[in-house]
Coordinates of C-alpha atoms in Angstrom, one line a residue:
M1 CA -2.6 13.0 11.8
R2 CA -3.1 9.2 11.8
K3 CA -1.8 7.2 14.7
T4 CA 1.2 5.3 13.6
F5 CA 2.6 1.9 14.8
M6 CA 6.0 0.5 14.2
R7 CA 6.2 -2.9 12.3
A8 CA 7.3 -4.9 15.3
A9 CA 4.6 -3.5 17.6
A10 CA 1.8 -5.6 19.0
L11 CA -1.7 -5.0 17.8
V12 CA -2.7 -2.3 20.3
A13 CA 0.7 -1.0 21.4
V14 CA 1.1 2.7 21.1
T15 CA 4.5 3.6 19.6
A16 CA 6.8 6.6 19.2
A17 CA 6.2 6.9 15.5
A18 CA 5.5 10.6 15.9
V19 CA 9.2 11.1 16.7
A20 CA 10.1 9.5 13.3
T21 CA 7.5 11.6 11.6
A22 CA 8.9 14.8 13.1
A23 CA 12.4 13.8 12.0
C24 CA 11.1 13.4 8.4
A25 CA 9.4 16.7 8.5
N26 CA 12.4 18.7 9.5
G27 CA 14.0 18.0 6.1
T28 CA 17.6 17.9 7.5
S29 CA 20.4 16.4 5.5
E30 CA 20.9 13.8 8.3
T31 CA 17.4 12.6 7.7
N32 CA 17.4 12.2 4.0
G33 CA 21.0 11.2 3.5
A34 CA 21.4 13.7 0.6
S35 CA 23.3 16.6 2.2
D36 CA 24.3 18.3 -1.0
T37 CA 21.1 18.1 -3.0
A38 CA 19.9 21.6 -2.4
A39 CA 21.4 23.0 -5.6
D40 CA 20.4 20.1 -7.8
S41 CA 17.5 19.8 -10.2
Y42 CA 16.1 16.6 -11.7
K43 CA 13.5 15.3 -14.2
I44 CA 11.4 12.5 -12.7
G45 CA 8.5 10.5 -14.2
I46 CA 5.7 9.0 -12.1
N47 CA 3.8 6.0 -13.4
Q48 CA 0.9 5.4 -11.1
L49 CA -1.4 2.4 -11.8
V50 CA -4.7 4.0 -10.6
Q51 CA -6.0 6.7 -8.4
H52 CA -7.1 5.7 -4.9
P53 CA -6.2 7.1 -1.4
A54 CA -3.3 4.7 -0.7
L55 CA -1.5 5.2 -4.0
D56 CA -2.2 8.9 -4.0
A57 CA -0.6 9.0 -0.6
A58 CA 2.5 7.1 -1.8
N59 CA 2.8 9.6 -4.6
A60 CA 2.5 12.6 -2.2
G61 CA 5.0 11.2 0.3
F62 CA 7.6 10.6 -2.4
K63 CA 7.4 14.2 -3.7
R64 CA 7.5 15.6 -0.2
A65 CA 10.8 13.9 0.4
F66 CA 12.3 16.0 -2.4
E67 CA 10.6 19.2 -1.1
D68 CA 12.0 18.7 2.4
A69 CA 15.4 18.1 0.9
G70 CA 15.2 21.4 -1.0
V71 CA 15.6 19.6 -4.4
D72 CA 14.0 21.1 -7.5
V73 CA 12.1 18.5 -9.6
D74 CA 10.4 18.7 -12.9
W75 CA 7.7 16.1 -12.4
T76 CA 6.0 14.3 -15.3
E77 CA 3.0 12.3 -13.9
Q78 CA 0.8 9.8 -15.7
N79 CA -2.0 7.6 -14.4
A80 CA -2.8 4.2 -16.0
N81 CA -6.4 4.1 -14.8
G82 CA -5.9 0.6 -13.6
E83 CA -4.8 -0.8 -17.0
Q84 CA -1.5 -2.6 -17.2
G85 CA -1.4 -2.0 -21.0
T86 CA -1.7 1.7 -20.3
A87 CA 1.0 1.5 -17.7
L88 CA 3.3 -0.1 -20.3
T89 CA 2.5 2.7 -22.8
I90 CA 3.4 5.3 -20.1
A91 CA 6.7 3.5 -19.4
Q92 CA 7.5 3.5 -23.1
S93 CA 6.9 7.2 -23.4
F94 CA 9.1 7.8 -20.3
A95 CA 11.8 5.7 -22.0
N96 CA 11.9 8.2 -24.8
S97 CA 12.0 11.2 -22.5
D98 CA 15.0 12.8 -20.9
L99 CA 14.4 11.7 -17.4
D100 CA 16.8 11.1 -14.5
L101 CA 14.6 8.6 -12.6
V102 CA 11.1 7.0 -12.8
Y103 CA 8.9 6.3 -9.8
A104 CA 6.4 3.4 -10.4
I105 CA 3.5 3.1 -7.9
A106 CA 1.9 -0.4 -7.5
T107 CA 3.0 -3.8 -8.9
P108 CA 1.6 -3.7 -12.4
A109 CA 2.9 -0.2 -13.0
A110 CA 6.3 -1.3 -11.6
Q111 CA 6.4 -4.4 -13.8
A112 CA 5.6 -2.4 -16.9
T113 CA 8.2 0.2 -16.1
A114 CA 11.0 -2.2 -15.1
Q115 CA 10.6 -4.2 -18.3
T116 CA 10.8 -1.1 -20.4
I117 CA 13.4 1.2 -18.7
T118 CA 16.8 -0.3 -18.1
D119 CA 19.2 2.7 -18.4
I120 CA 18.0 5.0 -15.6
P121 CA 17.0 4.2 -12.0
V122 CA 13.4 2.9 -11.4
L123 CA 12.1 3.2 -7.9
F124 CA 8.9 1.4 -7.0
S125 CA 6.4 1.6 -4.0
A126 CA 3.2 -0.1 -3.0
V127 CA 4.6 -3.5 -4.2
T128 CA 3.9 -6.4 -1.9
D129 CA 6.4 -9.0 -3.0
P130 CA 9.1 -7.5 -5.4
E131 CA 10.8 -10.9 -5.8
A132 CA 7.5 -12.7 -6.8
A133 CA 6.8 -9.9 -9.2
E134 CA 10.3 -10.4 -10.7
L135 CA 11.2 -6.8 -10.2
V136 CA 14.4 -7.7 -8.4
K137 CA 16.8 -10.6 -8.2
S138 CA 16.4 -10.5 -4.4
N139 CA 15.2 -8.0 -1.9
S140 CA 18.7 -7.8 -0.4
A141 CA 20.5 -7.4 -3.7
P142 CA 18.2 -6.2 -6.5
G143 CA 20.9 -6.6 -9.1
N144 CA 19.8 -4.1 -11.8
N145 CA 18.4 -0.6 -12.0
V146 CA 15.3 -1.3 -10.0
T147 CA 14.6 -1.1 -6.3
G148 CA 12.1 0.5 -3.9
T149 CA 9.8 -0.2 -1.0
S150 CA 7.4 -3.0 -0.2
D151 CA 3.9 -2.6 1.4
L152 CA 3.9 -6.1 2.8
A153 CA 1.5 -5.9 5.7
E154 CA 1.3 -7.7 8.9
I155 CA -1.7 -9.7 7.8
K156 CA -1.8 -11.9 10.9
D157 CA -2.2 -8.7 13.0
Q158 CA -5.0 -7.5 10.7
L159 CA -6.8 -10.8 11.1
A160 CA -6.3 -10.6 14.9
L161 CA -7.9 -7.1 14.8
L162 CA -10.8 -8.7 12.8
K163 CA -11.2 -11.3 15.6
Q164 CA -11.2 -8.6 18.2
I165 CA -14.1 -6.9 16.5
V166 CA -15.9 -10.1 15.5
P167 CA -14.9 -12.6 18.2
D168 CA -17.2 -15.3 16.9
A169 CA -15.9 -15.1 13.3
K170 CA -15.0 -18.4 11.7
K171 CA -15.2 -17.7 8.0
V172 CA -13.6 -14.7 6.3
G173 CA -14.2 -13.7 2.7
I174 CA -11.6 -12.1 0.4
V175 CA -12.3 -10.7 -3.1
Y176 CA -9.2 -10.0 -5.1
A177 CA -7.9 -9.4 -8.7
N178 CA -6.8 -12.5 -10.4
G179 CA -4.2 -10.7 -12.5
E180 CA -2.3 -9.0 -9.7
V181 CA 0.7 -10.8 -8.2
N182 CA 0.7 -8.9 -5.0
S183 CA -2.9 -9.9 -4.3
Q184 CA -2.2 -13.6 -4.6
V185 CA 0.7 -13.2 -2.2
Q186 CA -1.5 -11.6 0.3
V187 CA -4.2 -14.2 0.0
D188 CA -1.7 -17.0 0.5
A189 CA -0.4 -15.2 3.6
A190 CA -3.9 -14.7 4.9
K191 CA -4.7 -18.4 4.6
K192 CA -1.5 -19.2 6.5
A193 CA -2.2 -16.7 9.2
A194 CA -5.9 -17.8 9.5
A195 CA -5.0 -21.3 10.5
D196 CA -3.5 -19.9 13.8
L197 CA -6.6 -17.9 14.5
D198 CA -9.2 -20.6 13.9
L199 CA -10.4 -18.9 10.7
E200 CA -11.3 -20.2 7.3
I201 CA -10.6 -18.1 4.2
V202 CA -13.1 -18.1 1.4
T203 CA -12.2 -16.3 -1.9
Q204 CA -13.6 -14.9 -5.1
T205 CA -11.6 -13.4 -7.9
V206 CA -12.4 -10.6 -10.3
A207 CA -11.0 -9.3 -13.5
V208 CA -12.7 -6.0 -13.8
A209 CA -14.2 -3.5 -11.2
S210 CA -17.8 -4.1 -12.6
D211 CA -17.6 -7.7 -11.2
L212 CA -16.9 -6.6 -7.6
Q213 CA -20.4 -6.5 -6.3
Q214 CA -21.3 -9.9 -7.7
A215 CA -18.1 -11.5 -6.5
T216 CA -18.6 -10.1 -3.0
D217 CA -22.2 -11.4 -2.9
A218 CA -20.8 -14.8 -4.1
L219 CA -18.7 -15.1 -1.0
G220 CA -21.8 -16.4 0.6
D221 CA -22.2 -17.0 4.3
V222 CA -19.0 -15.4 5.7
D223 CA -18.7 -13.7 9.1
A224 CA -16.4 -10.9 7.9
I225 CA -14.6 -9.6 4.7
Y226 CA -10.9 -8.8 4.6
V227 CA -9.8 -6.4 1.9
P228 CA -6.0 -6.7 1.0
T229 CA -4.0 -4.0 -0.7
D230 CA -5.5 -5.0 -4.0
N231 CA -5.6 -2.0 -6.4
L232 CA -8.7 -3.1 -8.3
V233 CA -10.7 -3.9 -5.2
V234 CA -9.6 -0.8 -3.2
S235 CA -10.4 1.5 -6.1
G236 CA -13.9 -0.1 -6.2
I237 CA -14.4 -0.5 -2.5
A238 CA -17.9 1.1 -2.6
A239 CA -19.2 -2.0 -4.3
V240 CA -17.8 -4.3 -1.6
V241 CA -19.1 -2.1 1.2
N242 CA -22.5 -1.9 -0.4
V243 CA -22.9 -5.7 -0.2
A244 CA -21.4 -5.8 3.3
E245 CA -23.9 -3.3 4.6
Q246 CA -26.9 -5.1 3.0
K247 CA -25.8 -8.4 4.6
K248 CA -24.5 -6.9 7.9
I249 CA -21.0 -8.3 7.3
P250 CA -18.1 -6.2 8.8
V251 CA -15.2 -5.3 6.4
I252 CA -11.6 -5.0 7.7
G253 CA -9.1 -3.3 5.4
A254 CA -5.4 -3.5 5.0
E255 CA -4.9 0.3 4.8
A256 CA -6.6 3.5 5.9
G257 CA -8.0 4.5 2.5
T258 CA -10.2 1.4 2.7
V259 CA -11.6 2.5 6.1
E260 CA -12.2 6.0 4.7
G261 CA -14.1 4.2 1.9
G262 CA -16.4 2.4 4.3
A263 CA -14.5 -0.5 6.0
V264 CA -14.7 -0.8 9.8
A265 CA -11.1 -0.7 10.8
T266 CA -7.5 -1.3 9.9
L267 CA -4.0 -1.7 11.3
G268 CA -2.4 -0.9 8.0
I269 CA 0.4 0.6 6.0
D270 CA 1.0 4.3 6.2
Y271 CA 1.4 4.9 2.5
D272 CA 2.4 8.6 2.8
A273 CA 5.3 7.5 5.1
L274 CA 6.1 4.7 2.6
G275 CA 6.3 7.1 -0.3
Y276 CA 8.5 9.4 1.8
Q277 CA 10.8 6.5 2.6
T278 CA 11.0 5.7 -1.2
G279 CA 11.8 9.3 -1.9
Q280 CA 14.7 9.2 0.5
M281 CA 16.0 6.2 -1.3
A282 CA 15.7 8.0 -4.6
L283 CA 17.6 11.0 -3.3
K284 CA 20.5 8.8 -2.4
I285 CA 20.5 7.0 -5.8
L286 CA 20.4 10.3 -7.7
K287 CA 23.5 11.3 -5.8
G288 CA 25.3 8.1 -7.0
Q289 CA 24.2 5.2 -4.9
D290 CA 23.9 2.0 -7.0
P291 CA 20.2 0.8 -7.2
A292 CA 21.5 -2.7 -7.9
K293 CA 23.1 -2.7 -4.5
T294 CA 20.3 -0.8 -2.7
P295 CA 18.2 -3.3 -0.8
V296 CA 14.4 -3.2 -1.0
E297 CA 13.0 -1.5 2.1
F298 CA 9.9 -2.5 4.0
A299 CA 7.3 -0.2 5.7
N300 CA 8.1 0.5 9.4
E301 CA 5.0 2.5 10.3
Y302 CA 1.3 1.5 10.4
T303 CA -1.9 3.5 10.8
Y304 CA -4.5 2.3 13.3
V305 CA -7.9 3.7 12.1
V306 CA -11.6 2.9 12.8
N307 CA -14.9 4.0 11.2
E308 CA -17.6 3.9 13.8
A309 CA -20.4 4.9 11.4
A310 CA -19.4 2.0 9.0
A311 CA -19.3 -0.4 12.0
A312 CA -22.9 0.6 12.9
R313 CA -24.0 0.1 9.3
Q314 CA -22.3 -3.3 9.1
G315 CA -23.8 -4.5 12.4
V316 CA -20.8 -4.5 14.8
T317 CA -19.6 -2.5 17.8
I318 CA -16.0 -1.6 18.0
P319 CA -14.6 -2.6 21.4
A320 CA -13.6 0.2 23.8
E321 CA -10.0 -1.0 24.0
I322 CA -9.7 -0.4 20.2
L323 CA -11.5 2.9 20.3
D324 CA -9.2 4.2 23.0
K325 CA -6.1 3.7 20.9
A326 CA -7.2 4.2 17.2
E327 CA -7.8 7.3 15.1
K328 CA -11.5 7.7 14.4
I329 CA -12.6 8.7 10.9
S330 CA -15.6 11.0 10.6
E331 CA -18.0 10.7 7.7

């Protein structure tokens, strides 16, 4: 089990997140807020942008919330393979199906679903800025049939982790998809946070996964690479890591799947817990709670993960104070 950290915790503070995890696992009615769901059955569609560990975990956590609540669900799952046009086609097919709710995973999938489906609840997850993505009128009062959870990360803490691992770092490179709203939000936040840490952010954008290796190489003489929760980049993380290993440039990720894919470390979102949190919201909405009046929720658990083998390949040593507190991934 990954070590989890509450949103308000300092970078290396151990928290009591295991208590919250245990509460989720017991599946009691007090936990999920849906005490009389056991006899119910629903039809739910899942529109997932692309398969990679973070989004897959958000999917699994969502479904587990229903399992723990004892609710029977007929799932219809579709994957857009990273194409927003395909996500739109999936949403249109869902609009013509007899569904009770649709779960959209990642910003482009959520946008496609929200613009197509207006007569049943739409729950989203793995969306960084729902307001900027125009999914809700406001996070506190969504206003229509769409609400969900945000994966907005503590980017300043992640860059502070980078500085712990690479103390002399001055220039940090970021490669991101130019068509994904949540990625631009994160880059802007990284630039703001970097100023307080004496870091300069250098960026390259990509439109397709085949450009990732060239874009990473084009970052030039950077001291480290930061990978945000960008679906295009995370799904093609091997290309980024390949360049980083050749140039001995450490990669810090925004979530654990990136570390499993070859980044050095993260203090990132626990996407399984985020999906579970979204599932709990969905249970309440299916029992009559109005999504228009259901505020967007934010992640309250982080994973703290390191990959020592990746660190060695990228030319850095993870400090002992980090190794003592983080989960270690074995390759």
